[in-house]
PDB file of C-alpha atoms in Angstrom:
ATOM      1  CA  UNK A   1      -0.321 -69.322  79.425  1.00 64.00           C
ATOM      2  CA  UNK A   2      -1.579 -67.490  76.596  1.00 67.00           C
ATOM      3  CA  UNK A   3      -1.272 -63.851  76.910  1.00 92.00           C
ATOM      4  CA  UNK A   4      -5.047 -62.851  77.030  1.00 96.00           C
ATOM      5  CA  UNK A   5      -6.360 -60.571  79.755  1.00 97.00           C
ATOM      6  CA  UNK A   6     -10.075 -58.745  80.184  1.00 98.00           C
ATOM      7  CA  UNK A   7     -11.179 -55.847  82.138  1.00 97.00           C
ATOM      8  CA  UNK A   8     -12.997 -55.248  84.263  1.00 97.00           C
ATOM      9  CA  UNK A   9     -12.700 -58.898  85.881  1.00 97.00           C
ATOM     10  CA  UNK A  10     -15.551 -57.665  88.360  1.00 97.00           C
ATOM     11  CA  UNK A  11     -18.761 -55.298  87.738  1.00 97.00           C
ATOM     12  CA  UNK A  12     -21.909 -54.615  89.343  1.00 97.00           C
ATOM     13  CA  UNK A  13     -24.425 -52.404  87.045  1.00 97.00           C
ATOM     14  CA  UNK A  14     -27.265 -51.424  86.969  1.00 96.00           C
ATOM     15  CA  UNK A  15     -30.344 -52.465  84.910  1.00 97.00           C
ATOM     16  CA  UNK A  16     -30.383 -49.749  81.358  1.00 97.00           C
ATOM     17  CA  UNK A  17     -27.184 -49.133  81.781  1.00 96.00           C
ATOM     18  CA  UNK A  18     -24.127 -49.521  79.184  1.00 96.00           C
ATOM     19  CA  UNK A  19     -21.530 -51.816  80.129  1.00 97.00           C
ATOM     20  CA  UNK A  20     -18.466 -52.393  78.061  1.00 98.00           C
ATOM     21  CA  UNK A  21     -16.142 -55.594  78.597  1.00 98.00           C
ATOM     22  CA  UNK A  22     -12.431 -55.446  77.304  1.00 98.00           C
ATOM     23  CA  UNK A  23     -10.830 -58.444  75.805  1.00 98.00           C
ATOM     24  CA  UNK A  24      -6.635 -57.929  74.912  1.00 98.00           C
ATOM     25  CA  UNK A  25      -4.826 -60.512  73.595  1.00 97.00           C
ATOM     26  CA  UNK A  26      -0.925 -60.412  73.037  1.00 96.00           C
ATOM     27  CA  UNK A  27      -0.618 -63.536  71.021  1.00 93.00           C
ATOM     28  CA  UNK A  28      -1.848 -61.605  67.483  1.00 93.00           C
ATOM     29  CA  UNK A  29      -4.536 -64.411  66.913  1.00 93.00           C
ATOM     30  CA  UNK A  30      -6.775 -63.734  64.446  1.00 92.00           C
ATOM     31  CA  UNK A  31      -9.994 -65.458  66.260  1.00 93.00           C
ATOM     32  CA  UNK A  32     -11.449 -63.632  68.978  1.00 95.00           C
ATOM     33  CA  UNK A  33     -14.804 -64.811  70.635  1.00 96.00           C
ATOM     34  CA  UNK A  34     -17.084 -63.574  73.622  1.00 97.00           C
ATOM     35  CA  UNK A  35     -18.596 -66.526  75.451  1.00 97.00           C
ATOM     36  CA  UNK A  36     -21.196 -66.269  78.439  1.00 97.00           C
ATOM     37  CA  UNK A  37     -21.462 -69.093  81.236  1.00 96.00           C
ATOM     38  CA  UNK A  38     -24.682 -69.620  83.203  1.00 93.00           C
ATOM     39  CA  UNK A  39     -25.757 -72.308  85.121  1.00 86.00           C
ATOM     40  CA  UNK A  40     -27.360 -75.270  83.112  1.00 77.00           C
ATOM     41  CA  UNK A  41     -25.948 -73.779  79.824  1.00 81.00           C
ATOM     42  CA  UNK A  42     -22.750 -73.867  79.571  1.00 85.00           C
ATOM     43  CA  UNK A  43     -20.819 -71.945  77.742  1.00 93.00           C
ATOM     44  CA  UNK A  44     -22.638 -69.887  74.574  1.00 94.00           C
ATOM     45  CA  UNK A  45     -21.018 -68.063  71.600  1.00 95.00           C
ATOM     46  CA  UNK A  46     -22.123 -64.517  71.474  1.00 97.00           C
ATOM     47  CA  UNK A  47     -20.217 -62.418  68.980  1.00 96.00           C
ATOM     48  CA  UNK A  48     -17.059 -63.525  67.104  1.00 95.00           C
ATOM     49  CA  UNK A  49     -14.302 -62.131  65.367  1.00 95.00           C
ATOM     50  CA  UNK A  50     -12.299 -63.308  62.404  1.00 92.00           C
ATOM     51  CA  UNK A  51      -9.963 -60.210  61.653  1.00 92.00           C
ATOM     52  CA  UNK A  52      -9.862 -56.416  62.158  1.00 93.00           C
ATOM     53  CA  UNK A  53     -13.333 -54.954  62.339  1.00 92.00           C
ATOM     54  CA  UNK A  54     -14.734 -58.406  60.832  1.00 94.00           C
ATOM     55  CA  UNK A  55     -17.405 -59.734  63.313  1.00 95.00           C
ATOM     56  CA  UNK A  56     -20.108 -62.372  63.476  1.00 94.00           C
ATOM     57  CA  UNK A  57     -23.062 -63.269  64.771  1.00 94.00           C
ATOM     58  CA  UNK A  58     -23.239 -66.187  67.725  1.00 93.00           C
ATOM     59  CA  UNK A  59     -25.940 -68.651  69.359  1.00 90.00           C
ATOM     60  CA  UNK A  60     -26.846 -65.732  72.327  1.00 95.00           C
ATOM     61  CA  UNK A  61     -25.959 -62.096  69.995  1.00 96.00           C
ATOM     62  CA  UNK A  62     -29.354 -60.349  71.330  1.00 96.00           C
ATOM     63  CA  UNK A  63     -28.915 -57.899  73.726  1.00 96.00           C
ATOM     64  CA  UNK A  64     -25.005 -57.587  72.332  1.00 97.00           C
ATOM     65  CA  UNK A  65     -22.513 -55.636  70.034  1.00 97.00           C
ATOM     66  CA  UNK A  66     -18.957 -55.758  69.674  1.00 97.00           C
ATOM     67  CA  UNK A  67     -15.797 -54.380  67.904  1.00 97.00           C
ATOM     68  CA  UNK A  68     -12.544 -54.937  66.841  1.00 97.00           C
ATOM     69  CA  UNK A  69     -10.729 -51.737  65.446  1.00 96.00           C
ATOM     70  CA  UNK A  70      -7.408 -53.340  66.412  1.00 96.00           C
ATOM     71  CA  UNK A  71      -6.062 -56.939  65.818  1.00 95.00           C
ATOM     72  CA  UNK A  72      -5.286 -57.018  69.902  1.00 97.00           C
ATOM     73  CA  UNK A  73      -9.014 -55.687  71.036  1.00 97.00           C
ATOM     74  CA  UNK A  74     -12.227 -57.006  70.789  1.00 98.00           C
ATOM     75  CA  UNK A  75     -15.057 -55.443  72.594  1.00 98.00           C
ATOM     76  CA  UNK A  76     -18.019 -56.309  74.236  1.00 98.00           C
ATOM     77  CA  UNK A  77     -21.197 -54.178  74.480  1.00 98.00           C
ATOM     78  CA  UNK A  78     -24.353 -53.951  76.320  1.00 97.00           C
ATOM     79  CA  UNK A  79     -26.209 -51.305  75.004  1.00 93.00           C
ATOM     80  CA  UNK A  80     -29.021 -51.528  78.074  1.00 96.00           C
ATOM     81  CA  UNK A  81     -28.100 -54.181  80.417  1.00 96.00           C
ATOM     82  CA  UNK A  82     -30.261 -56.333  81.917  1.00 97.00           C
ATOM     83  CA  UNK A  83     -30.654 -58.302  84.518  1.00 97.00           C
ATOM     84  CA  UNK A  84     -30.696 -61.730  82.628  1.00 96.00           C
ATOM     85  CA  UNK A  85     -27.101 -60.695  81.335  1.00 97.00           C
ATOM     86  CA  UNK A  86     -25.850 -61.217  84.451  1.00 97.00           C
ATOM     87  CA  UNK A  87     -23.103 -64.254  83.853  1.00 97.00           C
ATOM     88  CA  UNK A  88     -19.633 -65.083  83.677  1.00 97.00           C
ATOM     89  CA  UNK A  89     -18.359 -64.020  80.469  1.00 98.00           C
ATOM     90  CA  UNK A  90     -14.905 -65.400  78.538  1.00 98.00           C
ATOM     91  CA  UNK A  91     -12.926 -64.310  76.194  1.00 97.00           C
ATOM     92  CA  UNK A  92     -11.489 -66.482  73.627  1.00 96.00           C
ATOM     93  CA  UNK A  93      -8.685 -66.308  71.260  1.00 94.00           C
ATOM     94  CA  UNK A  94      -7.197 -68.738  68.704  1.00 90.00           C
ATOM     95  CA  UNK A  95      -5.508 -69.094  65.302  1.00 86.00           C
ATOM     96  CA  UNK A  96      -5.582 -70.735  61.341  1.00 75.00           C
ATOM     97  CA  UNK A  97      -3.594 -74.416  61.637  1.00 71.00           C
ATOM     98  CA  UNK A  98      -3.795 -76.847  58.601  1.00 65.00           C
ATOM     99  CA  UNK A  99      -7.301 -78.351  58.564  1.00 65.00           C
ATOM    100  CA  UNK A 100      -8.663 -75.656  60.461  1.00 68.00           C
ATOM    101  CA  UNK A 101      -8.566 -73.491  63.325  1.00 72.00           C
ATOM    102  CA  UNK A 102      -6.730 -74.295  66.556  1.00 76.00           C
ATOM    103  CA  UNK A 103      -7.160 -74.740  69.847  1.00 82.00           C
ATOM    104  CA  UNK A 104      -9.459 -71.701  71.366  1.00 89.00           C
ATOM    105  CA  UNK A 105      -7.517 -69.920  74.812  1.00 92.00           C
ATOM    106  CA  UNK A 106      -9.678 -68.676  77.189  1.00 95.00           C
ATOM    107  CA  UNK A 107      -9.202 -65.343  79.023  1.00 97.00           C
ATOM    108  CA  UNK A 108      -9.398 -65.124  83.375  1.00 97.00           C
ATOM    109  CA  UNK A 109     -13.376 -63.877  82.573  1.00 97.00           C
ATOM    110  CA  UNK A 110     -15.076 -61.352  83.918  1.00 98.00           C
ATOM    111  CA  UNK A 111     -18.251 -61.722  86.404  1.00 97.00           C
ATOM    112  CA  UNK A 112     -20.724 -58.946  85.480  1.00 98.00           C
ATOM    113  CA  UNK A 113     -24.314 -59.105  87.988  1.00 97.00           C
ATOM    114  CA  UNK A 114     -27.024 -56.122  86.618  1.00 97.00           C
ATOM    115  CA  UNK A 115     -29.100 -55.502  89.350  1.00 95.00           C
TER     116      UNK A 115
ATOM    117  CA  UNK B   1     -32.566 -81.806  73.204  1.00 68.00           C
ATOM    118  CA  UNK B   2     -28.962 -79.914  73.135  1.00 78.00           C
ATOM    119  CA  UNK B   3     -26.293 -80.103  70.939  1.00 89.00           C
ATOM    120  CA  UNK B   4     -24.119 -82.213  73.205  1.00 94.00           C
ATOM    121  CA  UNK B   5     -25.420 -83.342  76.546  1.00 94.00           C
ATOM    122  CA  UNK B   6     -23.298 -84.718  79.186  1.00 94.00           C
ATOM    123  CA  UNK B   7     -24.249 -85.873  83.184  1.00 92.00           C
ATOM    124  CA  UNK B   8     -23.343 -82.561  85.111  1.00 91.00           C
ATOM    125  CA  UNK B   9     -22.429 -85.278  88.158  1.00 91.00           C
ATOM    126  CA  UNK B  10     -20.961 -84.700  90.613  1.00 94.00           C
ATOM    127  CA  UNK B  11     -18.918 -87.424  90.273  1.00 95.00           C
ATOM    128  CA  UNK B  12     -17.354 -88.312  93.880  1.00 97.00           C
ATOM    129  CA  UNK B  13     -14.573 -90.872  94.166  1.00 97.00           C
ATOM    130  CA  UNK B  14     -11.922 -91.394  95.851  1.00 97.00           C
ATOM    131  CA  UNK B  15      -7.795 -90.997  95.414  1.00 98.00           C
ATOM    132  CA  UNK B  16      -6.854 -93.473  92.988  1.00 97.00           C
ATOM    133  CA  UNK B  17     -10.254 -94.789  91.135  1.00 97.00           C
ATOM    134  CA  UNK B  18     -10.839 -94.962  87.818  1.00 97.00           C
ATOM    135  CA  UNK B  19     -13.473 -92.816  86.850  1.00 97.00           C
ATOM    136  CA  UNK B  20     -15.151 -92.533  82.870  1.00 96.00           C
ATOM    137  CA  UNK B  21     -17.011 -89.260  81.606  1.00 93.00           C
ATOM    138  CA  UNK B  22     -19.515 -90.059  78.543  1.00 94.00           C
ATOM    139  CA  UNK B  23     -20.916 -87.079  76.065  1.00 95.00           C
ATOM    140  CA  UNK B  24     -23.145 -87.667  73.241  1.00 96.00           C
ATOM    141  CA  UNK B  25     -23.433 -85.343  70.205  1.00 95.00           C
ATOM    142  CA  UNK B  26     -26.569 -84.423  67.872  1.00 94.00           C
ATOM    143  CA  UNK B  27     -24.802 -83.008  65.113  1.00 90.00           C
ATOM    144  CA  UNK B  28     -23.538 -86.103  62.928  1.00 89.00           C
ATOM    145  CA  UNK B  29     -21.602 -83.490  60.899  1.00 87.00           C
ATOM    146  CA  UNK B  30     -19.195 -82.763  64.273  1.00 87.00           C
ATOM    147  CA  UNK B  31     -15.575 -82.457  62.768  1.00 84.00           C
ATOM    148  CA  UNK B  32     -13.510 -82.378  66.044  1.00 88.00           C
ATOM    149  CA  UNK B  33     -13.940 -83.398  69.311  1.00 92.00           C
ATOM    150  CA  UNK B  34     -12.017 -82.416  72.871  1.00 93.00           C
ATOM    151  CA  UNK B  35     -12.312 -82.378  76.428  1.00 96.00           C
ATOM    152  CA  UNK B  36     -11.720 -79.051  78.228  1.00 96.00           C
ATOM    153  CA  UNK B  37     -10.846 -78.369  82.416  1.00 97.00           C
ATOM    154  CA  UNK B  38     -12.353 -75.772  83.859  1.00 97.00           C
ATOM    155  CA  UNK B  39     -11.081 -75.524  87.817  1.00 96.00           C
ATOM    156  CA  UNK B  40     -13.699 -73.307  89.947  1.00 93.00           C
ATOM    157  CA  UNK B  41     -14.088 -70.155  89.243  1.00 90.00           C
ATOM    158  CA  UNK B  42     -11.164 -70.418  86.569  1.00 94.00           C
ATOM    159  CA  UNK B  43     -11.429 -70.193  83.114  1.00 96.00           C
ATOM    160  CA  UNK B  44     -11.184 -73.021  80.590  1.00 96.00           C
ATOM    161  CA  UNK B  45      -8.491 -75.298  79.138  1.00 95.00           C
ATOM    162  CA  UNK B  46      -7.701 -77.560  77.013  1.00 93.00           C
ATOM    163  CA  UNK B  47      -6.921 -81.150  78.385  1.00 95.00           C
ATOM    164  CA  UNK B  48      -6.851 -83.350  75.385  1.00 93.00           C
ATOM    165  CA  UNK B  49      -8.569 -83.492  71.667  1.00 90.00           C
ATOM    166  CA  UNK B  50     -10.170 -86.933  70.769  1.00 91.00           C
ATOM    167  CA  UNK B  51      -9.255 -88.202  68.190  1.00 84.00           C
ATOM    168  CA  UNK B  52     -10.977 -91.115  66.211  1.00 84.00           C
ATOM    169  CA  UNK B  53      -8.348 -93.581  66.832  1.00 85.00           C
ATOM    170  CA  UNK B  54      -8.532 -93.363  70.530  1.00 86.00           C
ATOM    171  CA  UNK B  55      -6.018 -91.226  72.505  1.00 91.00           C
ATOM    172  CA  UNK B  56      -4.282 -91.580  75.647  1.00 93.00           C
ATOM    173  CA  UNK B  57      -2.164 -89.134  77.574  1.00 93.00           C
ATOM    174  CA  UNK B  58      -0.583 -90.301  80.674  1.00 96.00           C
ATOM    175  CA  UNK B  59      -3.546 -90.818  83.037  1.00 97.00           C
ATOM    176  CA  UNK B  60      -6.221 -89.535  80.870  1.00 97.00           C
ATOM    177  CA  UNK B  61      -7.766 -91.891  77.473  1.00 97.00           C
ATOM    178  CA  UNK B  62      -9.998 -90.615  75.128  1.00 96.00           C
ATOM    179  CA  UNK B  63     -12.374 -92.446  72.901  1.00 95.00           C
ATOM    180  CA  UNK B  64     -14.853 -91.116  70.184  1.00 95.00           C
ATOM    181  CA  UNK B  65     -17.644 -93.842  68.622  1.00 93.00           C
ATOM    182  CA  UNK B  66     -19.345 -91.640  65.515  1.00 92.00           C
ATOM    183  CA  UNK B  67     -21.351 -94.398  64.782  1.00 92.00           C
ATOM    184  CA  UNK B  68     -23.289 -94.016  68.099  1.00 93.00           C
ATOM    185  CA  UNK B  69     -21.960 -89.728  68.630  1.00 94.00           C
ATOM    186  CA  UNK B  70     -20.584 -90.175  71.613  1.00 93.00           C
ATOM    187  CA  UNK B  71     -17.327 -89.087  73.135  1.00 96.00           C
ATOM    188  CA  UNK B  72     -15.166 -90.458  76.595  1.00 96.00           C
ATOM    189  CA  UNK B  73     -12.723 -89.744  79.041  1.00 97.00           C
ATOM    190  CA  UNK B  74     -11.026 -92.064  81.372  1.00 97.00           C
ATOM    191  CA  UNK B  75      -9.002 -90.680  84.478  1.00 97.00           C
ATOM    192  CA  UNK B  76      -6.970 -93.310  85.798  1.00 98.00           C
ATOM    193  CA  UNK B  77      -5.480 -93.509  89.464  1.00 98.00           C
ATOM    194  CA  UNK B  78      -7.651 -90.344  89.882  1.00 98.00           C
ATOM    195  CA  UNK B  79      -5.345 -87.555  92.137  1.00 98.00           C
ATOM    196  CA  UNK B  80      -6.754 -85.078  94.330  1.00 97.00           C
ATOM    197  CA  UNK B  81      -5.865 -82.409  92.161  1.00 97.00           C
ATOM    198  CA  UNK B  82      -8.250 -84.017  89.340  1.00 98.00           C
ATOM    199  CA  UNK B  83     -11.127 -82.542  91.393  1.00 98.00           C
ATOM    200  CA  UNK B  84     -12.697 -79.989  88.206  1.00 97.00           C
ATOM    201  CA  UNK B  85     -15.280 -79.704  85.795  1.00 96.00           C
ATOM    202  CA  UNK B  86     -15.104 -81.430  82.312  1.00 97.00           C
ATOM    203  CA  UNK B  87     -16.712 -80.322  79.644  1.00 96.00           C
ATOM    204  CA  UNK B  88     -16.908 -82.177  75.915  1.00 95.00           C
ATOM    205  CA  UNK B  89     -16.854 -79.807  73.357  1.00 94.00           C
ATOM    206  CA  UNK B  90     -17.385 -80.353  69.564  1.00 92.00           C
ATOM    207  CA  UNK B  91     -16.710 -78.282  66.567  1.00 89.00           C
ATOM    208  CA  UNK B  92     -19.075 -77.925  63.872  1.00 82.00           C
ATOM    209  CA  UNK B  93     -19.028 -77.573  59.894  1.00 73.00           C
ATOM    210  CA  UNK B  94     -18.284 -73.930  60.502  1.00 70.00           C
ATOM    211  CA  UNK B  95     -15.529 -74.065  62.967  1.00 74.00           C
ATOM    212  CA  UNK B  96     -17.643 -72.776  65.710  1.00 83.00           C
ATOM    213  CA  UNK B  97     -16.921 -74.856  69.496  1.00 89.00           C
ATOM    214  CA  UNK B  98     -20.266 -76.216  70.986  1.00 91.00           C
ATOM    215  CA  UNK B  99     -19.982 -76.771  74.513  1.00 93.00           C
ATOM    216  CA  UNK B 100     -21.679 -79.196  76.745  1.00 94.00           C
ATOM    217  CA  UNK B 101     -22.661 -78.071  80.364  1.00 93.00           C
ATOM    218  CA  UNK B 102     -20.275 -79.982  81.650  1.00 94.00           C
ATOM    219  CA  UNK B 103     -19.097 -83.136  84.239  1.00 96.00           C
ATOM    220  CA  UNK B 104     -17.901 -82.079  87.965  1.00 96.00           C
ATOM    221  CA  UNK B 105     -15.341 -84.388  89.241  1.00 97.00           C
ATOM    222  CA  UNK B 106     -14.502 -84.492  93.452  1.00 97.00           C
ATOM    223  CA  UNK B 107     -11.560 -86.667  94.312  1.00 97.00           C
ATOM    224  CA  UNK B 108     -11.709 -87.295  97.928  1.00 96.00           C
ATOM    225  CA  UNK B 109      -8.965 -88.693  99.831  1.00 95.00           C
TER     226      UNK B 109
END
């Protein structure tokens, strides 16, 4: 299994609050993503990452920053949670092959409910 | 309508049917094509990319039809352990993975 963790894997928050989610990766990919899973949805690109402190915009990005200050790291942020942010979010990691990128690894996710 | 639609199911058959997934795609520009796993409360993984040819590995085939956008898997002699959620994903022009909501399986015995 690809070496890809997040923390917390569990959190229950209030609404207005800040929540930060963790991704680490020890694979040194150079694609990072933060997905969210809801029911009926699937699963939507937030924020992505294609190199040290080089970010992008996905389908769901309101309501969401992130960073990566470190090749391994790639955080999530919720400046004011609310309670339609409540969802399973992923973690994804992959890397440049010929004709592309590669297959995407997904992280254990972390279930975040804002109350 | 969504970017790639597929019947959420459930699916229920039992040990050792054949069972076929379909997923259609809007985006006629869709470079790549593959079917993810995604066990309960587990994350995602990869189970096989589609390619235009037609694919098979060992009980699983996979067919794509551009002409009409949309994408297949077949589970042969379907095993308990089969029992998951499916979900056809397609990458775009810009590399980006669009995922549908998903087809649950149950394999009863």
């Amino acid at each position: 299994d690809a070496g890809i963790t997040q923390s917390p894997r569990h959190k229950v928050t209030e609404t207005g609050t800040p929540v930060t989610l963790r991704c680490h990766q020890t694979e040194n990919h150079r694609y990072m993503y933060w997905y969210r899973q809801d029911p009926g949805h699937g699963l939507r690109l937030i924020h992505y990452s294609y190199g040290v402190k080089d970010t992008d915009k996905g389908e769901v990005s309101d309501g969401y920053s992130v960073s990566r200050s470190k090749t391994e790291d790639f955080l999530l942020t919720l400046e004011s949670a609310t309670s339609s942010q409540t969802s399973v979010y992923f973690c994804a990691i992959s890397e440049s092959r010929a004709g592309g990128i590669g297959e995407q690894f997904f992280g254990p996710g972390t279930r975040l409910t804002v109350l | 309508r969504k970017e790639v639609e597929q019947d959420p199911g459930p699916f229920n058959v039992p040990e050792g049917a054949t069972v076929a997934f379909n997923c259609t795609y809007s985006n006629s520009a869709s470079q790549s094509f593959f079917w993810y796993r995604q066990d309960c409360r587990k994350e995602p993984k990869l189970l096989m990319s589609v390619y235009s040819s037609g694919n098979e590995d060992g009980r699983f085939t996979a067919q794509l039809n551009r002409a009409s956008q949309y994408i297949s898997l077949l589970i042969r002699d379907s095993k308990l352990s089969d029992s998951a959620t499916y979900l056809c994903v397609v990458r775009n022009a810009g590399n980006m993975l669009t995922f549908g909501g998903g087809t649950r399986l149950m394999v009863k015995p």
